[in-house]
PDB file of C-alpha atoms in Angstrom:
ATOM      1  CA  MET A   1      52.929   3.248 -24.002  1.00 34.00           C
ATOM      2  CA  THR A   2      53.812   6.678 -22.834  1.00 37.00           C
ATOM      3  CA  THR A   3      56.130   7.597 -20.042  1.00 38.00           C
ATOM      4  CA  LEU A   4      56.782  10.885 -18.333  1.00 40.00           C
ATOM      5  CA  ARG A   5      59.666  11.028 -15.826  1.00 36.00           C
ATOM      6  CA  GLY A   6      59.867  14.113 -13.639  1.00 37.00           C
ATOM      7  CA  LEU A   7      62.263  15.856 -11.389  1.00 37.00           C
ATOM      8  CA  SER A   8      61.143  13.906  -8.337  1.00 38.00           C
ATOM      9  CA  HIS A   9      62.248  10.663 -10.032  1.00 47.00           C
ATOM     10  CA  VAL A  10      58.750   9.575 -10.628  1.00 57.00           C
ATOM     11  CA  LEU A  11      57.970   7.318 -13.546  1.00 61.00           C
ATOM     12  CA  ILE A  12      54.367   7.523 -14.792  1.00 60.00           C
ATOM     13  CA  VAL A  13      53.099   5.271 -17.433  1.00 59.00           C
ATOM     14  CA  ALA A  14      49.710   5.293 -19.225  1.00 59.00           C
ATOM     15  CA  SER A  15      48.720   2.182 -21.176  1.00 49.00           C
ATOM     16  CA  VAL A  16      46.089   2.177 -23.875  1.00 47.00           C
ATOM     17  CA  ILE A  17      47.214  -0.214 -26.626  1.00 41.00           C
ATOM     18  CA  GLY A  18      50.289  -2.047 -27.741  1.00 40.00           C
ATOM     19  CA  PRO A  19      52.774  -3.961 -25.574  1.00 40.00           C
ATOM     20  CA  ALA A  20      56.427  -3.052 -25.515  1.00 38.00           C
ATOM     21  CA  ALA A  21      57.412  -6.523 -24.324  1.00 39.00           C
ATOM     22  CA  ALA A  22      56.135  -9.638 -22.803  1.00 38.00           C
ATOM     23  CA  ARG A  23      56.064  -8.069 -19.392  1.00 43.00           C
ATOM     24  CA  ALA A  24      55.267  -4.612 -20.393  1.00 48.00           C
ATOM     25  CA  HIS A  25      58.667  -3.119 -19.764  1.00 73.00           C
ATOM     26  CA  ASP A  26      58.658   0.589 -19.072  1.00 86.00           C
ATOM     27  CA  PHE A  27      60.512   2.861 -21.422  1.00 91.00           C
ATOM     28  CA  TRP A  28      61.931   6.187 -20.143  1.00 93.00           C
ATOM     29  CA  ILE A  29      64.307   9.147 -20.787  1.00 96.00           C
ATOM     30  CA  GLU A  30      67.071   9.305 -18.250  1.00 95.00           C
ATOM     31  CA  PRO A  31      69.134  12.557 -18.472  1.00 97.00           C
ATOM     32  CA  SER A  32      72.537  12.805 -16.806  1.00 97.00           C
ATOM     33  CA  THR A  33      70.934  15.472 -14.594  1.00 96.00           C
ATOM     34  CA  PHE A  34      67.521  16.838 -13.870  1.00 94.00           C
ATOM     35  CA  ALA A  35      68.879  20.231 -12.987  1.00 95.00           C
ATOM     36  CA  PRO A  36      71.520  21.189 -15.677  1.00 96.00           C
ATOM     37  CA  GLU A  37      73.474  24.321 -15.348  1.00 97.00           C
ATOM     38  CA  VAL A  38      73.079  26.861 -18.120  1.00 96.00           C
ATOM     39  CA  VAL A  39      75.674  26.496 -20.871  1.00 96.00           C
ATOM     40  CA  SER A  40      76.157  22.820 -20.249  1.00 97.00           C
ATOM     41  CA  THR A  41      75.598  19.580 -22.104  1.00 98.00           C
ATOM     42  CA  VAL A  42      73.032  17.022 -20.884  1.00 98.00           C
ATOM     43  CA  ARG A  43      73.572  13.312 -21.792  1.00 98.00           C
ATOM     44  CA  VAL A  44      70.272  11.818 -22.793  1.00 98.00           C
ATOM     45  CA  ARG A  45      69.797   8.234 -22.247  1.00 97.00           C
ATOM     46  CA  LEU A  46      66.879   5.919 -23.299  1.00 96.00           C
ATOM     47  CA  ARG A  47      66.186   3.026 -21.031  1.00 95.00           C
ATOM     48  CA  VAL A  48      63.899   0.134 -21.077  1.00 92.00           C
ATOM     49  CA  GLY A  49      63.149  -2.131 -18.114  1.00 89.00           C
ATOM     50  CA  GLU A  50      61.213  -2.309 -14.877  1.00 85.00           C
ATOM     51  CA  ASN A  51      61.291  -0.732 -11.361  1.00 84.00           C
ATOM     52  CA  PHE A  52      63.965   1.830 -12.479  1.00 85.00           C
ATOM     53  CA  ALA A  53      66.398  -0.922 -13.427  1.00 86.00           C
ATOM     54  CA  GLY A  54      66.794  -1.091 -17.201  1.00 84.00           C
ATOM     55  CA  GLU A  55      68.945  -1.577 -20.144  1.00 92.00           C
ATOM     56  CA  ALA A  56      70.300   1.416 -22.086  1.00 95.00           C
ATOM     57  CA  VAL A  57      68.925   1.678 -25.566  1.00 96.00           C
ATOM     58  CA  ARG A  58      71.232   2.933 -28.301  1.00 97.00           C
ATOM     59  CA  ARG A  59      70.267   5.500 -30.795  1.00 98.00           C
ATOM     60  CA  ASP A  60      68.587   3.866 -33.824  1.00 97.00           C
ATOM     61  CA  PRO A  61      67.473   6.427 -36.498  1.00 97.00           C
ATOM     62  CA  ALA A  62      65.375   3.764 -38.158  1.00 96.00           C
ATOM     63  CA  LYS A  63      63.086   3.714 -35.127  1.00 95.00           C
ATOM     64  CA  ILE A  64      62.884   7.463 -34.292  1.00 97.00           C
ATOM     65  CA  ALA A  65      59.896   9.640 -35.178  1.00 97.00           C
ATOM     66  CA  SER A  66      60.866  12.536 -32.839  1.00 97.00           C
ATOM     67  CA  PHE A  67      63.679  13.008 -30.340  1.00 98.00           C
ATOM     68  CA  VAL A  68      63.602  16.723 -29.179  1.00 98.00           C
ATOM     69  CA  ALA A  69      64.037  19.238 -26.369  1.00 98.00           C
ATOM     70  CA  VAL A  70      61.624  22.256 -25.918  1.00 97.00           C
ATOM     71  CA  ARG A  71      61.565  25.403 -23.752  1.00 94.00           C
ATOM     72  CA  ALA A  72      58.583  27.626 -23.125  1.00 90.00           C
ATOM     73  CA  ALA A  73      57.575  29.686 -26.177  1.00 83.00           C
ATOM     74  CA  SER A  74      60.431  28.109 -28.266  1.00 90.00           C
ATOM     75  CA  GLU A  75      60.362  25.666 -31.103  1.00 93.00           C
ATOM     76  CA  PRO A  76      61.558  22.083 -30.456  1.00 96.00           C
ATOM     77  CA  GLU A  77      65.209  21.433 -30.917  1.00 97.00           C
ATOM     78  CA  GLU A  78      66.764  18.065 -32.083  1.00 97.00           C
ATOM     79  CA  ILE A  79      68.544  16.019 -29.514  1.00 98.00           C
ATOM     80  CA  VAL A  80      71.485  14.728 -31.592  1.00 97.00           C
ATOM     81  CA  ALA A  81      74.061  11.919 -31.525  1.00 98.00           C
ATOM     82  CA  PRO A  82      75.586   9.492 -34.111  1.00 98.00           C
ATOM     83  CA  ALA A  83      73.597   6.421 -34.959  1.00 98.00           C
ATOM     84  CA  GLY A  84      74.284   3.518 -32.564  1.00 98.00           C
ATOM     85  CA  MET A  85      75.443   5.885 -29.822  1.00 98.00           C
ATOM     86  CA  GLU A  86      74.853   5.312 -26.184  1.00 98.00           C
ATOM     87  CA  PRO A  87      73.887   7.699 -24.766  1.00 98.00           C
ATOM     88  CA  ALA A  88      71.295   8.083 -27.327  1.00 98.00           C
ATOM     89  CA  GLY A  89      71.542  11.881 -27.507  1.00 98.00           C
ATOM     90  CA  PHE A  90      73.105  15.130 -26.313  1.00 98.00           C
ATOM     91  CA  TYR A  91      71.455  18.468 -25.753  1.00 98.00           C
ATOM     92  CA  ARG A  92      73.166  21.759 -25.076  1.00 97.00           C
ATOM     93  CA  VAL A  93      71.400  23.920 -22.462  1.00 97.00           C
ATOM     94  CA  THR A  94      71.592  27.600 -23.145  1.00 95.00           C
ATOM     95  CA  ALA A  95      68.835  29.078 -21.008  1.00 94.00           C
ATOM     96  CA  SER A  96      67.273  28.619 -17.615  1.00 95.00           C
ATOM     97  CA  GLY A  97      63.775  27.384 -16.939  1.00 95.00           C
ATOM     98  CA  SER A  98      61.705  24.293 -17.508  1.00 96.00           C
ATOM     99  CA  LEU A  99      62.985  21.979 -20.289  1.00 96.00           C
ATOM    100  CA  VAL A 100      60.926  19.106 -21.691  1.00 97.00           C
ATOM    101  CA  LEU A 101      62.840  16.343 -23.477  1.00 97.00           C
ATOM    102  CA  GLY A 102      60.540  14.203 -25.691  1.00 97.00           C
ATOM    103  CA  TYR A 103      61.032  10.828 -27.506  1.00 97.00           C
ATOM    104  CA  ARG A 104      58.586   9.157 -29.891  1.00 96.00           C
ATOM    105  CA  SER A 105      59.287   5.931 -31.855  1.00 95.00           C
ATOM    106  CA  LEU A 106      57.967   4.852 -35.161  1.00 95.00           C
ATOM    107  CA  ARG A 107      55.452   1.973 -35.106  1.00 90.00           C
ATOM    108  CA  THR A 108      56.738  -1.614 -34.732  1.00 86.00           C
ATOM    109  CA  PRO A 109      54.818  -4.842 -35.198  1.00 85.00           C
ATOM    110  CA  ILE A 110      55.206  -7.666 -32.735  1.00 81.00           C
ATOM    111  CA  ARG A 111      53.767 -11.136 -31.940  1.00 84.00           C
ATOM    112  CA  LEU A 112      53.499 -12.750 -28.486  1.00 84.00           C
ATOM    113  CA  ASP A 113      52.240 -16.142 -27.632  1.00 89.00           C
ATOM    114  CA  ALA A 114      48.767 -16.338 -25.885  1.00 89.00           C
ATOM    115  CA  GLY A 115      50.004 -16.904 -22.450  1.00 88.00           C
ATOM    116  CA  LYS A 116      52.460 -13.813 -22.428  1.00 86.00           C
ATOM    117  CA  PHE A 117      49.890 -11.576 -24.282  1.00 86.00           C
ATOM    118  CA  ASN A 118      47.190 -12.338 -21.784  1.00 87.00           C
ATOM    119  CA  GLU A 119      49.624 -11.765 -18.894  1.00 85.00           C
ATOM    120  CA  TYR A 120      50.467  -8.360 -20.389  1.00 81.00           C
ATOM    121  CA  LEU A 121      46.779  -7.475 -20.922  1.00 83.00           C
ATOM    122  CA  ALA A 122      45.950  -8.177 -17.217  1.00 83.00           C
ATOM    123  CA  PHE A 123      48.990  -6.456 -15.907  1.00 77.00           C
ATOM    124  CA  GLU A 124      48.357  -3.301 -17.824  1.00 74.00           C
ATOM    125  CA  GLY A 125      44.644  -3.420 -17.237  1.00 76.00           C
ATOM    126  CA  LEU A 126      43.766  -3.410 -20.948  1.00 79.00           C
ATOM    127  CA  ASP A 127      40.208  -4.636 -20.238  1.00 83.00           C
ATOM    128  CA  PRO A 128      38.637  -3.644 -23.533  1.00 83.00           C
ATOM    129  CA  VAL A 129      41.221  -5.819 -25.261  1.00 85.00           C
ATOM    130  CA  VAL A 130      40.572  -8.700 -23.010  1.00 87.00           C
ATOM    131  CA  ALA A 131      36.796  -8.301 -23.590  1.00 88.00           C
ATOM    132  CA  ALA A 132      37.302  -8.192 -27.371  1.00 88.00           C
ATOM    133  CA  ARG A 133      39.424 -11.384 -27.336  1.00 88.00           C
ATOM    134  CA  ASN A 134      36.906 -13.242 -25.152  1.00 89.00           C
ATOM    135  CA  GLU A 135      33.990 -12.175 -27.493  1.00 90.00           C
ATOM    136  CA  ARG A 136      35.879 -13.321 -30.551  1.00 90.00           C
ATOM    137  CA  GLY A 137      37.063 -16.653 -28.895  1.00 91.00           C
ATOM    138  CA  GLU A 138      40.721 -15.519 -29.402  1.00 89.00           C
ATOM    139  CA  THR A 139      41.766 -15.954 -25.748  1.00 90.00           C
ATOM    140  CA  GLN A 140      44.124 -18.660 -26.609  1.00 92.00           C
ATOM    141  CA  ALA A 141      45.214 -17.132 -29.840  1.00 90.00           C
ATOM    142  CA  PRO A 142      48.747 -15.411 -30.218  1.00 88.00           C
ATOM    143  CA  GLY A 143      48.625 -11.545 -29.844  1.00 84.00           C
ATOM    144  CA  ARG A 144      49.612  -9.417 -32.829  1.00 80.00           C
ATOM    145  CA  GLU A 145      50.072  -5.801 -32.240  1.00 77.00           C
ATOM    146  CA  VAL A 146      51.774  -2.742 -33.338  1.00 81.00           C
ATOM    147  CA  PHE A 147      53.363  -0.551 -30.757  1.00 82.00           C
ATOM    148  CA  SER A 148      55.168   2.777 -30.464  1.00 88.00           C
ATOM    149  CA  ARG A 149      57.072   4.411 -27.477  1.00 91.00           C
ATOM    150  CA  CYS A 150      56.555   7.919 -26.317  1.00 92.00           C
ATOM    151  CA  ALA A 151      58.510   9.342 -23.243  1.00 94.00           C
ATOM    152  CA  LYS A 152      58.988  12.723 -21.593  1.00 95.00           C
ATOM    153  CA  SER A 153      61.435  14.070 -19.077  1.00 95.00           C
ATOM    154  CA  VAL A 154      61.013  17.435 -17.358  1.00 95.00           C
ATOM    155  CA  LEU A 155      64.160  19.276 -16.286  1.00 96.00           C
ATOM    156  CA  GLN A 156      64.947  22.362 -14.263  1.00 95.00           C
ATOM    157  CA  ALA A 157      67.641  24.319 -16.270  1.00 95.00           C
ATOM    158  CA  GLY A 158      69.563  26.546 -14.115  1.00 94.00           C
ATOM    159  CA  GLY A 159      67.827  25.329 -11.120  1.00 86.00           C
ATOM    160  CA  GLU A 160      64.615  26.888 -12.198  1.00 85.00           C
ATOM    161  CA  GLY A 161      61.076  25.632 -13.314  1.00 89.00           C
ATOM    162  CA  GLY A 162      58.517  27.787 -14.773  1.00 92.00           C
ATOM    163  CA  PRO A 163      56.355  27.934 -17.907  1.00 94.00           C
ATOM    164  CA  GLY A 164      56.767  25.159 -20.509  1.00 95.00           C
ATOM    165  CA  PHE A 165      56.698  22.174 -18.094  1.00 95.00           C
ATOM    166  CA  ASP A 166      53.239  21.253 -19.474  1.00 95.00           C
ATOM    167  CA  HIS A 167      54.306  21.239 -23.113  1.00 96.00           C
ATOM    168  CA  ARG A 168      52.063  19.166 -25.477  1.00 95.00           C
ATOM    169  CA  PHE A 169      53.878  17.427 -28.383  1.00 95.00           C
ATOM    170  CA  GLY A 170      50.612  16.396 -29.890  1.00 94.00           C
ATOM    171  CA  TRP A 171      51.451  12.645 -29.809  1.00 93.00           C
ATOM    172  CA  PRO A 172      48.821   9.848 -30.346  1.00 90.00           C
ATOM    173  CA  LEU A 173      49.054   9.230 -26.521  1.00 90.00           C
ATOM    174  CA  GLU A 174      50.487  11.656 -24.137  1.00 94.00           C
ATOM    175  CA  LEU A 175      50.744  12.490 -20.444  1.00 93.00           C
ATOM    176  CA  VAL A 176      50.787  16.285 -19.558  1.00 94.00           C
ATOM    177  CA  PRO A 177      51.765  17.366 -15.958  1.00 92.00           C
ATOM    178  CA  LEU A 178      49.264  19.941 -14.773  1.00 91.00           C
ATOM    179  CA  ALA A 179      51.625  21.220 -11.885  1.00 90.00           C
ATOM    180  CA  ASP A 180      55.181  22.359 -12.271  1.00 91.00           C
ATOM    181  CA  PRO A 181      57.312  19.610 -10.846  1.00 85.00           C
ATOM    182  CA  ALA A 182      59.812  22.191  -9.570  1.00 85.00           C
ATOM    183  CA  THR A 183      57.193  23.391  -7.094  1.00 87.00           C
ATOM    184  CA  LEU A 184      56.360  20.072  -5.616  1.00 84.00           C
ATOM    185  CA  GLY A 185      57.405  19.057  -2.157  1.00 82.00           C
ATOM    186  CA  SER A 186      57.484  15.864  -0.351  1.00 78.00           C
ATOM    187  CA  GLY A 187      54.020  14.219  -0.214  1.00 78.00           C
ATOM    188  CA  ASP A 188      52.616  16.523  -2.971  1.00 81.00           C
ATOM    189  CA  SER A 189      50.757  14.909  -5.842  1.00 82.00           C
ATOM    190  CA  LEU A 190      51.390  15.559  -9.489  1.00 83.00           C
ATOM    191  CA  PRO A 191      48.129  16.010 -11.516  1.00 85.00           C
ATOM    192  CA  VAL A 192      48.427  14.461 -14.885  1.00 91.00           C
ATOM    193  CA  LEU A 193      46.256  14.806 -17.968  1.00 94.00           C
ATOM    194  CA  VAL A 194      45.962  11.720 -20.337  1.00 94.00           C
ATOM    195  CA  LEU A 195      45.476  12.726 -24.040  1.00 95.00           C
ATOM    196  CA  ARG A 196      44.797  10.615 -27.073  1.00 92.00           C
ATOM    197  CA  ASP A 197      45.204  12.535 -30.322  1.00 92.00           C
ATOM    198  CA  GLY A 198      45.037  15.715 -28.318  1.00 93.00           C
ATOM    199  CA  GLN A 199      41.765  14.979 -26.595  1.00 95.00           C
ATOM    200  CA  PRO A 200      41.221  13.713 -22.933  1.00 95.00           C
ATOM    201  CA  ILE A 201      40.590  10.055 -22.856  1.00 93.00           C
ATOM    202  CA  GLU A 202      38.749   8.130 -20.073  1.00 92.00           C
ATOM    203  CA  GLY A 203      39.405   4.667 -18.635  1.00 88.00           C
ATOM    204  CA  VAL A 204      43.245   4.610 -19.273  1.00 88.00           C
ATOM    205  CA  LEU A 205      45.299   2.877 -16.551  1.00 85.00           C
ATOM    206  CA  VAL A 206      47.820   5.307 -15.091  1.00 87.00           C
ATOM    207  CA  ALA A 207      50.729   3.795 -13.097  1.00 85.00           C
ATOM    208  CA  ALA A 208      53.325   5.579 -11.059  1.00 86.00           C
ATOM    209  CA  ARG A 209      56.465   4.505  -9.335  1.00 83.00           C
ATOM    210  CA  SER A 210      59.043   6.379  -7.136  1.00 82.00           C
ATOM    211  CA  ALA A 211      62.769   5.809  -7.381  1.00 81.00           C
ATOM    212  CA  ALA A 212      62.765   5.700  -3.616  1.00 82.00           C
ATOM    213  CA  ARG A 213      60.271   2.793  -3.743  1.00 84.00           C
ATOM    214  CA  PRO A 214      60.578   1.285  -7.147  1.00 85.00           C
ATOM    215  CA  ASP A 215      58.750  -1.825  -6.067  1.00 85.00           C
ATOM    216  CA  ARG A 216      55.693   0.002  -5.195  1.00 87.00           C
ATOM    217  CA  ARG A 217      53.323   0.544  -8.181  1.00 84.00           C
ATOM    218  CA  LEU A 218      50.367   2.910  -7.733  1.00 84.00           C
ATOM    219  CA  THR A 219      47.604   2.704 -10.266  1.00 85.00           C
ATOM    220  CA  SER A 220      44.299   4.470 -11.113  1.00 85.00           C
ATOM    221  CA  ARG A 221      42.199   5.107 -14.193  1.00 87.00           C
ATOM    222  CA  SER A 222      41.637   8.407 -15.966  1.00 91.00           C
ATOM    223  CA  ASP A 223      38.196   9.933 -15.605  1.00 93.00           C
ATOM    224  CA  SER A 224      35.979  11.637 -18.173  1.00 92.00           C
ATOM    225  CA  GLU A 225      38.255  14.637 -18.097  1.00 94.00           C
ATOM    226  CA  GLY A 226      41.344  12.620 -18.736  1.00 94.00           C
ATOM    227  CA  LEU A 227      42.559  13.013 -15.099  1.00 93.00           C
ATOM    228  CA  SER A 228      43.613  10.170 -12.893  1.00 81.00           C
ATOM    229  CA  PRO A 229      41.506  10.641  -9.707  1.00 60.00           C
ATOM    230  CA  SER A 230      44.383   9.846  -7.442  1.00 51.00           C
ATOM    231  CA  THR A 231      46.457  12.744  -8.944  1.00 43.00           C
ATOM    232  CA  ARG A 232      43.950  15.455  -8.148  1.00 41.00           C
TER     233      ARG A 232
END
């Protein structure tokens, strides 16, 4: 599961493989501000839940593969905090422009009973997995999976957007915004590219929610170019 949270308080989730929980809870980065001042510290929270209501996730070094911030043409910098801390990290903003926060977890195995697993597959639109289970006669078998979490948050440091909003971390599954969130107005769409191992992937279910209407879930599938048609 991968999440990108933009300046307009939109949560976008792409699902390919691996449930995060029985009801496919979303996972996202929640900074203390999406428009930090230059020379200030952003508190970076990790949250898991649904409809923008979720529990805070404490920093667990044993689960972190990468937790960084990156500006245009700059190397990623670690988002730091002591183990067990909530917020899970802190980042010192020293320059204006687009700033992308990124989190990727290590792989974790889970086991779900058949009912919860099938519910998850249907909710997330993981049709190939459903078809494979049907073909193998495993519909009533428990689900055994390995999942990891990837999340992004795009900030406007110093009240400015600009180059770097579309940074690619090279994750196994990644959402890349194709328009600067800082330039979007009310009613504008946010084009999103879905990548798997750096390549566009077709048929991925992409879901979006707005903080203004968290109960409203918009979905579509990525096309052959890795774009969700509704985001064009």
